[in-house]
Amino acid sequence: MSRDWAAYETEIQVRTAAFAFLDSLVTRLGGIVRYEDVAQFEYMGDRMSLLDPQRGIRKPRQLGAALSIRTVHSPDPYTRPYADDIGTDGYLRYKWRGTDPNHPDNRALRDAMTLQLPLIWFQGVGPGAYVPIYPVWLAAEEALQHEFVVALNEAQVADWNASGRRQVAEESARYEPGIVNQRLHQPVFRARVILAYERQCALCRLRHVELLDAAHIRGDAEGGQPVIPNGIAMCKIHHAAFDTNIIGVRPDYVVQVRGDVLDETDGPVLTHALQELHGARLHLPAAAAARPDTQLLEERYTRFLRAS
Ligand SMILES: [Zn+2]
């Protein structure tokens, strides 16, 4: 694509509108979107789906460069943390379509890279369910590996360009995994756990995805992996109660409420949201592989008992 300024303006405006559209969608749906949702996007009265259900790279006919990329959900999401490739340099990669550098889809990605246009990365988290990660940029192309280097912020693009080499990027890798964890792995973990629990709190069955979290059994800071067996879907209040040891979960999936909280007298929220959970069983995912790891629960429950 030659540097046609009117076309460039359109590329920027469409992206700005698409990100605003996604912002409201993400708020309304609690972060997990479907193809039907993102297909509703319109620009100047023109329907322009943000995602192509048949292919990984999406370039609407109104644009010259790619607008989004997609990673399909992992067939083994319980134990395999991510389908993405993180180089030792801390940068993510996205594969070409096939091996032909001149395939129109690969050229559309190259144009997005050359013009430094932000893209949307749809991460598959379940059949037809995605977490949109945006904006992301393509920092470079690795033709021998048939892939592009993905940057999660403009600093990563600048770092890559400043070095022009992998070595300098490797030196900065110390802080890069933090970005990947925060922008990619944690949102994907949250969505996978919520879907495994059929979009409800494992303690009270609240079904508002906007109010649901994935509680870590072994915390992120203690080396807990963002995989489904290390998570439990919980509403905001139960997540906070679990994190502050007001609530504990025994390795046999029975909920315990801390003694002093059981003895309190207060209004209906204390009674129904906390005290009545004592002795209840978690509402578990149907798939055994998606249930909480009992060893991790035991480790966590020991800490709950110490806090009691
Ligand atoms: Zn709850």
GROMACS .gro file of C-alpha atoms and ligand atoms in nm:
model
  309
    1MET     CA    1   0.000   0.000   0.000
    2SER     CA    2   0.146   0.335  -0.099
    3ARG     CA    3   0.126   0.617   0.151
    4ASP     CA    4  -0.209   0.751   0.047
    5TRP     CA    5  -0.305   0.997   0.320
    6ALA     CA    6  -0.683   0.971   0.274
    7ALA     CA    7  -0.657   0.593   0.298
    8TYR     CA    8  -0.426   0.626   0.599
    9GLU     CA    9  -0.679   0.853   0.772
   10THR     CA   10  -0.950   0.592   0.711
   11GLU     CA   11  -0.728   0.319   0.859
   12ILE     CA   12  -0.684   0.526   1.176
   13GLN     CA   13  -1.047   0.632   1.202
   14VAL     CA   14  -1.183   0.280   1.156
   15ARG     CA   15  -0.950   0.153   1.428
   16THR     CA   16  -1.044   0.429   1.669
   17ALA     CA   17  -1.413   0.353   1.613
   18ALA     CA   18  -1.354  -0.023   1.640
   19PHE     CA   19  -1.174   0.012   1.975
   20ALA     CA   20  -1.454   0.230   2.114
   21PHE     CA   21  -1.708  -0.028   1.993
   22LEU     CA   22  -1.511  -0.305   2.164
   23ASP     CA   23  -1.479  -0.102   2.485
   24SER     CA   24  -1.856  -0.086   2.521
   25LEU     CA   25  -1.899  -0.451   2.417
   26VAL     CA   26  -1.640  -0.567   2.669
   27THR     CA   27  -1.809  -0.367   2.947
   28ARG     CA   28  -2.153  -0.499   2.861
   29LEU     CA   29  -2.052  -0.863   2.814
   30GLY     CA   30  -1.793  -0.887   3.088
   31GLY     CA   31  -1.492  -0.931   2.860
   32ILE     CA   32  -1.597  -1.241   2.664
   33VAL     CA   33  -1.731  -1.176   2.313
   34ARG     CA   34  -1.871  -1.395   2.036
   35TYR     CA   35  -1.842  -1.366   1.659
   36GLU     CA   36  -2.206  -1.249   1.640
   37ASP     CA   37  -2.121  -0.958   1.872
   38VAL     CA   38  -1.817  -0.827   1.687
   39ALA     CA   39  -1.984  -0.879   1.348
   40GLN     CA   40  -2.220  -0.593   1.438
   41PHE     CA   41  -1.954  -0.322   1.406
   42GLU     CA   42  -2.040  -0.049   1.157
   43TYR     CA   43  -1.828   0.231   1.015
   44MET     CA   44  -2.009   0.522   0.840
   45GLY     CA   45  -2.318   0.303   0.808
   46ASP     CA   46  -2.121   0.015   0.656
   47ARG     CA   47  -2.128  -0.321   0.833
   48MET     CA   48  -1.767  -0.425   0.895
   49SER     CA   49  -1.717  -0.739   1.104
   50LEU     CA   50  -1.408  -0.716   1.325
   51LEU     CA   51  -1.347  -1.090   1.300
   52ASP     CA   52  -1.353  -1.346   1.020
   53PRO     CA   53  -1.492  -1.678   1.148
   54GLN     CA   54  -1.315  -1.869   0.868
   55ARG     CA   55  -0.963  -1.728   0.882
   56GLY     CA   56  -0.708  -1.593   1.123
   57ILE     CA   57  -0.636  -1.260   0.955
   58ARG     CA   58  -0.915  -1.009   0.895
   59LYS     CA   59  -0.889  -0.732   0.636
   60PRO     CA   60  -1.224  -0.569   0.563
   61ARG     CA   61  -1.268  -0.473   0.197
   62GLN     CA   62  -1.290  -0.104   0.300
   63LEU     CA   63  -0.931  -0.116   0.436
   64GLY     CA   64  -0.588  -0.176   0.287
   65ALA     CA   65  -0.428  -0.327   0.597
   66ALA     CA   66  -0.528  -0.605   0.834
   67LEU     CA   67  -0.759  -0.502   1.120
   68SER     CA   68  -0.751  -0.810   1.340
   69ILE     CA   69  -0.580  -1.143   1.400
   70ARG     CA   70  -0.728  -1.445   1.569
   71THR     CA   71  -0.593  -1.740   1.768
   72VAL     CA   72  -0.833  -2.031   1.795
   73HIS     CA   73  -0.894  -2.176   2.139
   74SER     CA   74  -0.665  -2.451   2.253
   75PRO     CA   75  -0.807  -2.804   2.234
   76ASP     CA   76  -0.639  -2.873   2.569
   77PRO     CA   77  -0.698  -2.556   2.769
   78TYR     CA   78  -0.689  -2.727   3.109
   79THR     CA   79  -0.319  -2.790   3.125
   80ARG     CA   80  -0.171  -2.599   2.834
   81PRO     CA   81  -0.146  -2.239   2.942
   82TYR     CA   82  -0.129  -2.076   2.601
   83ALA     CA   83  -0.129  -2.155   2.236
   84ASP     CA   84   0.078  -1.844   2.167
   85ASP     CA   85   0.450  -1.840   2.117
   86ILE     CA   86   0.660  -1.626   2.343
   87GLY     CA   87   1.017  -1.595   2.229
   88THR     CA   88   1.301  -1.596   2.480
   89ASP     CA   89   1.303  -1.223   2.405
   90GLY     CA   90   0.964  -1.184   2.574
   91TYR     CA   91   0.787  -1.092   2.249
   92LEU     CA   92   0.483  -1.277   2.120
   93ARG     CA   93   0.462  -1.417   1.767
   94TYR     CA   94   0.182  -1.456   1.517
   95LYS     CA   95   0.215  -1.702   1.229
   96TRP     CA   96   0.166  -1.609   0.865
   97ARG     CA   97  -0.123  -1.762   0.682
   98GLY     CA   98   0.052  -2.059   0.518
   99THR     CA   99   0.404  -2.015   0.383
  100ASP     CA  100   0.355  -1.776   0.091
  101PRO     CA  101   0.485  -1.430   0.185
  102ASN     CA  102   0.268  -1.278  -0.089
  103HIS     CA  103  -0.060  -1.429   0.019
  104PRO     CA  104  -0.301  -1.130   0.042
  105ASP     CA  105  -0.356  -1.196   0.414
  106ASN     CA  106   0.018  -1.184   0.485
  107ARG     CA  107   0.053  -0.868   0.276
  108ALA     CA  108  -0.232  -0.710   0.473
  109LEU     CA  109  -0.044  -0.784   0.795
  110ARG     CA  110   0.279  -0.646   0.648
  111ASP     CA  111   0.097  -0.324   0.557
  112ALA     CA  112  -0.029  -0.293   0.914
  113MET     CA  113   0.329  -0.338   1.034
  114THR     CA  114   0.481  -0.089   0.788
  115LEU     CA  115   0.225   0.178   0.872
  116GLN     CA  116   0.243   0.092   1.245
  117LEU     CA  117  -0.134   0.054   1.262
  118PRO     CA  118  -0.283  -0.092   1.580
  119LEU     CA  119  -0.465  -0.425   1.551
  120ILE     CA  120  -0.708  -0.635   1.754
  121TRP     CA  121  -0.598  -0.982   1.863
  122PHE     CA  122  -0.892  -1.214   1.928
  123GLN     CA  123  -0.788  -1.492   2.164
  124GLY     CA  124  -1.013  -1.796   2.142
  125VAL     CA  125  -1.116  -1.906   2.491
  126GLY     CA  126  -1.393  -2.153   2.405
  127PRO     CA  127  -1.600  -2.259   2.104
  128GLY     CA  128  -1.693  -1.928   1.938
  129ALA     CA  129  -1.586  -1.729   2.245
  130TYR     CA  130  -1.306  -1.473   2.236
  131VAL     CA  131  -1.120  -1.225   2.452
  132PRO     CA  132  -1.021  -0.924   2.240
  133ILE     CA  133  -0.673  -0.791   2.318
  134TYR     CA  134  -0.628  -0.441   2.174
  135PRO     CA  135  -0.447  -0.241   2.066
  136VAL     CA  136  -0.150  -0.453   1.962
  137TRP     CA  137   0.116  -0.376   1.702
  138LEU     CA  138   0.339  -0.576   1.471
  139ALA     CA  139   0.697  -0.483   1.555
  140ALA     CA  140   0.875  -0.691   1.293
  141GLU     CA  141   0.852  -0.982   1.054
  142GLU     CA  142   1.057  -1.303   1.076
  143ALA     CA  143   1.022  -1.437   0.725
  144LEU     CA  144   1.227  -1.752   0.785
  145GLN     CA  145   0.993  -1.852   1.065
  146HIS     CA  146   0.684  -1.736   0.867
  147GLU     CA  147   0.575  -1.508   1.148
  148PHE     CA  148   0.533  -1.157   1.277
  149VAL     CA  149   0.657  -1.023   1.609
  150VAL     CA  150   0.367  -0.883   1.813
  151ALA     CA  151   0.410  -0.592   2.053
  152LEU     CA  152   0.158  -0.526   2.330
  153ASN     CA  153   0.241  -0.158   2.364
  154GLU     CA  154   0.422   0.112   2.172
  155ALA     CA  155   0.721   0.089   2.407
  156GLN     CA  156   0.776  -0.268   2.289
  157VAL     CA  157   0.768  -0.148   1.927
  158ALA     CA  158   1.012   0.131   2.006
  159ASP     CA  159   1.246  -0.108   2.193
  160TRP     CA  160   1.249  -0.345   1.900
  161ASN     CA  161   1.311  -0.069   1.648
  162ALA     CA  162   1.577   0.098   1.861
  163SER     CA  163   1.772  -0.223   1.874
  164GLY     CA  164   1.698  -0.355   1.528
  165ARG     CA  165   1.835  -0.671   1.677
  166ARG     CA  166   1.703  -0.936   1.910
  167GLN     CA  167   1.988  -0.897   2.161
  168VAL     CA  168   1.877  -0.565   2.301
  169ALA     CA  169   1.519  -0.687   2.315
  170GLU     CA  170   1.643  -0.984   2.515
  171GLU     CA  171   1.799  -0.752   2.769
  172SER     CA  172   1.465  -0.583   2.820
  173ALA     CA  173   1.287  -0.918   2.858
  174ARG     CA  174   1.297  -0.879   3.236
  175TYR     CA  175   0.996  -0.653   3.233
  176GLU     CA  176   0.826  -0.781   2.918
  177PRO     CA  177   0.671  -1.094   3.073
  178GLY     CA  178   0.486  -0.858   3.309
  179ILE     CA  179   0.314  -0.698   3.012
  180VAL     CA  180   0.232  -1.034   2.854
  181ASN     CA  181   0.092  -1.160   3.184
  182GLN     CA  182  -0.118  -0.852   3.247
  183ARG     CA  183  -0.244  -0.784   2.895
  184LEU     CA  184  -0.281  -1.139   2.767
  185HIS     CA  185  -0.248  -1.430   3.008
  186GLN     CA  186  -0.459  -1.300   3.296
  187PRO     CA  187  -0.760  -1.193   3.082
  188VAL     CA  188  -0.746  -1.524   2.893
  189PHE     CA  189  -0.718  -1.719   3.221
  190ARG     CA  190  -1.017  -1.533   3.365
  191ALA     CA  191  -1.232  -1.605   3.058
  192ARG     CA  192  -1.137  -1.973   3.041
  193VAL     CA  193  -1.217  -2.028   3.408
  194ILE     CA  194  -1.551  -1.845   3.382
  195LEU     CA  195  -1.649  -2.051   3.076
  196ALA     CA  196  -1.545  -2.377   3.250
  197TYR     CA  197  -1.782  -2.286   3.536
  198GLU     CA  198  -2.060  -2.211   3.286
  199ARG     CA  199  -2.048  -1.839   3.360
  200GLN     CA  200  -2.145  -1.862   3.725
  201CYS     CA  201  -1.990  -1.813   4.067
  202ALA     CA  202  -1.885  -2.151   4.208
  203LEU     CA  203  -2.017  -2.045   4.549
  204CYS     CA  204  -2.343  -1.857   4.493
  205ARG     CA  205  -2.418  -1.926   4.123
  206LEU     CA  206  -2.440  -1.554   4.039
  207ARG     CA  207  -2.455  -1.539   3.660
  208HIS     CA  208  -2.341  -1.184   3.577
  209VAL     CA  209  -2.013  -1.226   3.388
  210GLU     CA  210  -1.934  -0.858   3.450
  211LEU     CA  211  -1.926  -0.942   3.822
  212LEU     CA  212  -1.720  -1.260   3.790
  213ASP     CA  213  -1.347  -1.316   3.838
  214ALA     CA  214  -1.117  -1.613   3.822
  215ALA     CA  215  -0.974  -1.651   4.172
  216HIS     CA  216  -0.623  -1.796   4.175
  217ILE     CA  217  -0.582  -2.088   4.414
  218ARG     CA  218  -0.204  -2.044   4.418
  219GLY     CA  219  -0.146  -1.675   4.362
  220ASP     CA  220   0.022  -1.529   4.059
  221ALA     CA  221   0.299  -1.390   4.281
  222GLU     CA  222   0.359  -1.736   4.435
  223GLY     CA  223   0.412  -1.891   4.093
  224GLY     CA  224   0.054  -2.006   4.036
  225GLN     CA  225  -0.004  -2.086   3.668
  226PRO     CA  226  -0.289  -1.920   3.477
  227VAL     CA  227  -0.446  -2.259   3.396
  228ILE     CA  228  -0.803  -2.369   3.466
  229PRO     CA  229  -0.722  -2.615   3.753
  230ASN     CA  230  -0.555  -2.326   3.940
  231GLY     CA  231  -0.871  -2.116   3.916
  232ILE     CA  232  -1.221  -2.099   4.060
  233ALA     CA  233  -1.491  -1.875   3.911
  234MET     CA  234  -1.616  -1.643   4.182
  235CYS     CA  235  -1.821  -1.326   4.202
  236LYS     CA  236  -1.642  -1.015   4.327
  237ILE     CA  237  -1.754  -1.052   4.688
  238HIS     CA  238  -1.666  -1.422   4.713
  239HIS     CA  239  -1.335  -1.364   4.542
  240ALA     CA  240  -1.247  -1.098   4.798
  241ALA     CA  241  -1.369  -1.321   5.083
  242PHE     CA  242  -1.152  -1.607   4.949
  243ASP     CA  243  -0.846  -1.385   4.909
  244THR     CA  244  -0.879  -1.246   5.261
  245ASN     CA  245  -0.938  -1.590   5.419
  246ILE     CA  246  -1.294  -1.522   5.530
  247ILE     CA  247  -1.383  -1.820   5.313
  248GLY     CA  248  -1.175  -2.132   5.258
  249VAL     CA  249  -1.228  -2.428   5.024
  250ARG     CA  250  -1.137  -2.774   5.152
  251PRO     CA  251  -0.962  -3.013   4.911
  252ASP     CA  252  -1.293  -3.207   4.894
  253TYR     CA  253  -1.454  -2.889   4.752
  254VAL     CA  254  -1.651  -2.805   5.067
  255VAL     CA  255  -1.668  -2.436   5.161
  256GLN     CA  256  -1.571  -2.326   5.511
  257VAL     CA  257  -1.638  -1.988   5.667
  258ARG     CA  258  -1.397  -1.855   5.928
  259GLY     CA  259  -1.521  -1.908   6.285
  260ASP     CA  260  -1.532  -1.545   6.397
  261VAL     CA  261  -1.735  -1.452   6.088
  262LEU     CA  262  -1.980  -1.739   6.155
  263ASP     CA  263  -2.036  -1.597   6.504
  264GLU     CA  264  -2.114  -1.243   6.387
  265THR     CA  265  -2.463  -1.103   6.386
  266ASP     CA  266  -2.548  -0.857   6.109
  267GLY     CA  267  -2.786  -0.809   5.816
  268PRO     CA  268  -2.897  -1.037   5.532
  269VAL     CA  269  -2.580  -1.000   5.322
  270LEU     CA  270  -2.368  -1.150   5.598
  271THR     CA  271  -2.622  -1.428   5.651
  272HIS     CA  272  -2.688  -1.523   5.288
  273ALA     CA  273  -2.367  -1.429   5.111
  274LEU     CA  274  -2.128  -1.567   5.372
  275GLN     CA  275  -2.255  -1.762   5.674
  276GLU     CA  276  -2.494  -1.987   5.480
  277LEU     CA  277  -2.210  -2.105   5.256
  278HIS     CA  278  -2.046  -2.287   5.547
  279GLY     CA  279  -2.051  -2.657   5.458
  280ALA     CA  280  -2.180  -2.602   5.103
  281ARG     CA  281  -2.013  -2.773   4.809
  282LEU     CA  282  -1.861  -2.580   4.518
  283HIS     CA  283  -2.056  -2.583   4.193
  284LEU     CA  284  -1.791  -2.752   3.984
  285PRO     CA  285  -1.724  -2.770   3.609
  286ALA     CA  286  -1.868  -3.076   3.438
  287ALA     CA  287  -1.527  -3.172   3.299
  288ALA     CA  288  -1.313  -3.338   3.567
  289ALA     CA  289  -0.995  -3.191   3.414
  290ALA     CA  290  -1.132  -2.840   3.470
  291ARG     CA  291  -1.193  -2.885   3.844
  292PRO     CA  292  -0.960  -2.731   4.099
  293ASP     CA  293  -0.637  -2.919   4.156
  294THR     CA  294  -0.679  -3.081   4.500
  295GLN     CA  295  -0.311  -3.043   4.586
  296LEU     CA  296  -0.327  -2.670   4.519
  297LEU     CA  297  -0.647  -2.650   4.727
  298GLU     CA  298  -0.480  -2.832   5.015
  299GLU     CA  299  -0.189  -2.589   5.012
  300ARG     CA  300  -0.430  -2.297   5.008
  301TYR     CA  301  -0.662  -2.446   5.273
  302THR     CA  302  -0.368  -2.485   5.512
  303ARG     CA  303  -0.314  -2.110   5.484
  304PHE     CA  304  -0.684  -2.049   5.553
  305LEU     CA  305  -0.665  -2.261   5.870
  306ARG     CA  306  -0.359  -2.071   5.987
  307ALA     CA  307  -0.550  -1.745   5.941
  308SER     CA  308  -0.845  -1.872   6.145
  309ZN      ZN  309  -2.060  -1.555   4.457
   0.00000   0.00000   0.00000
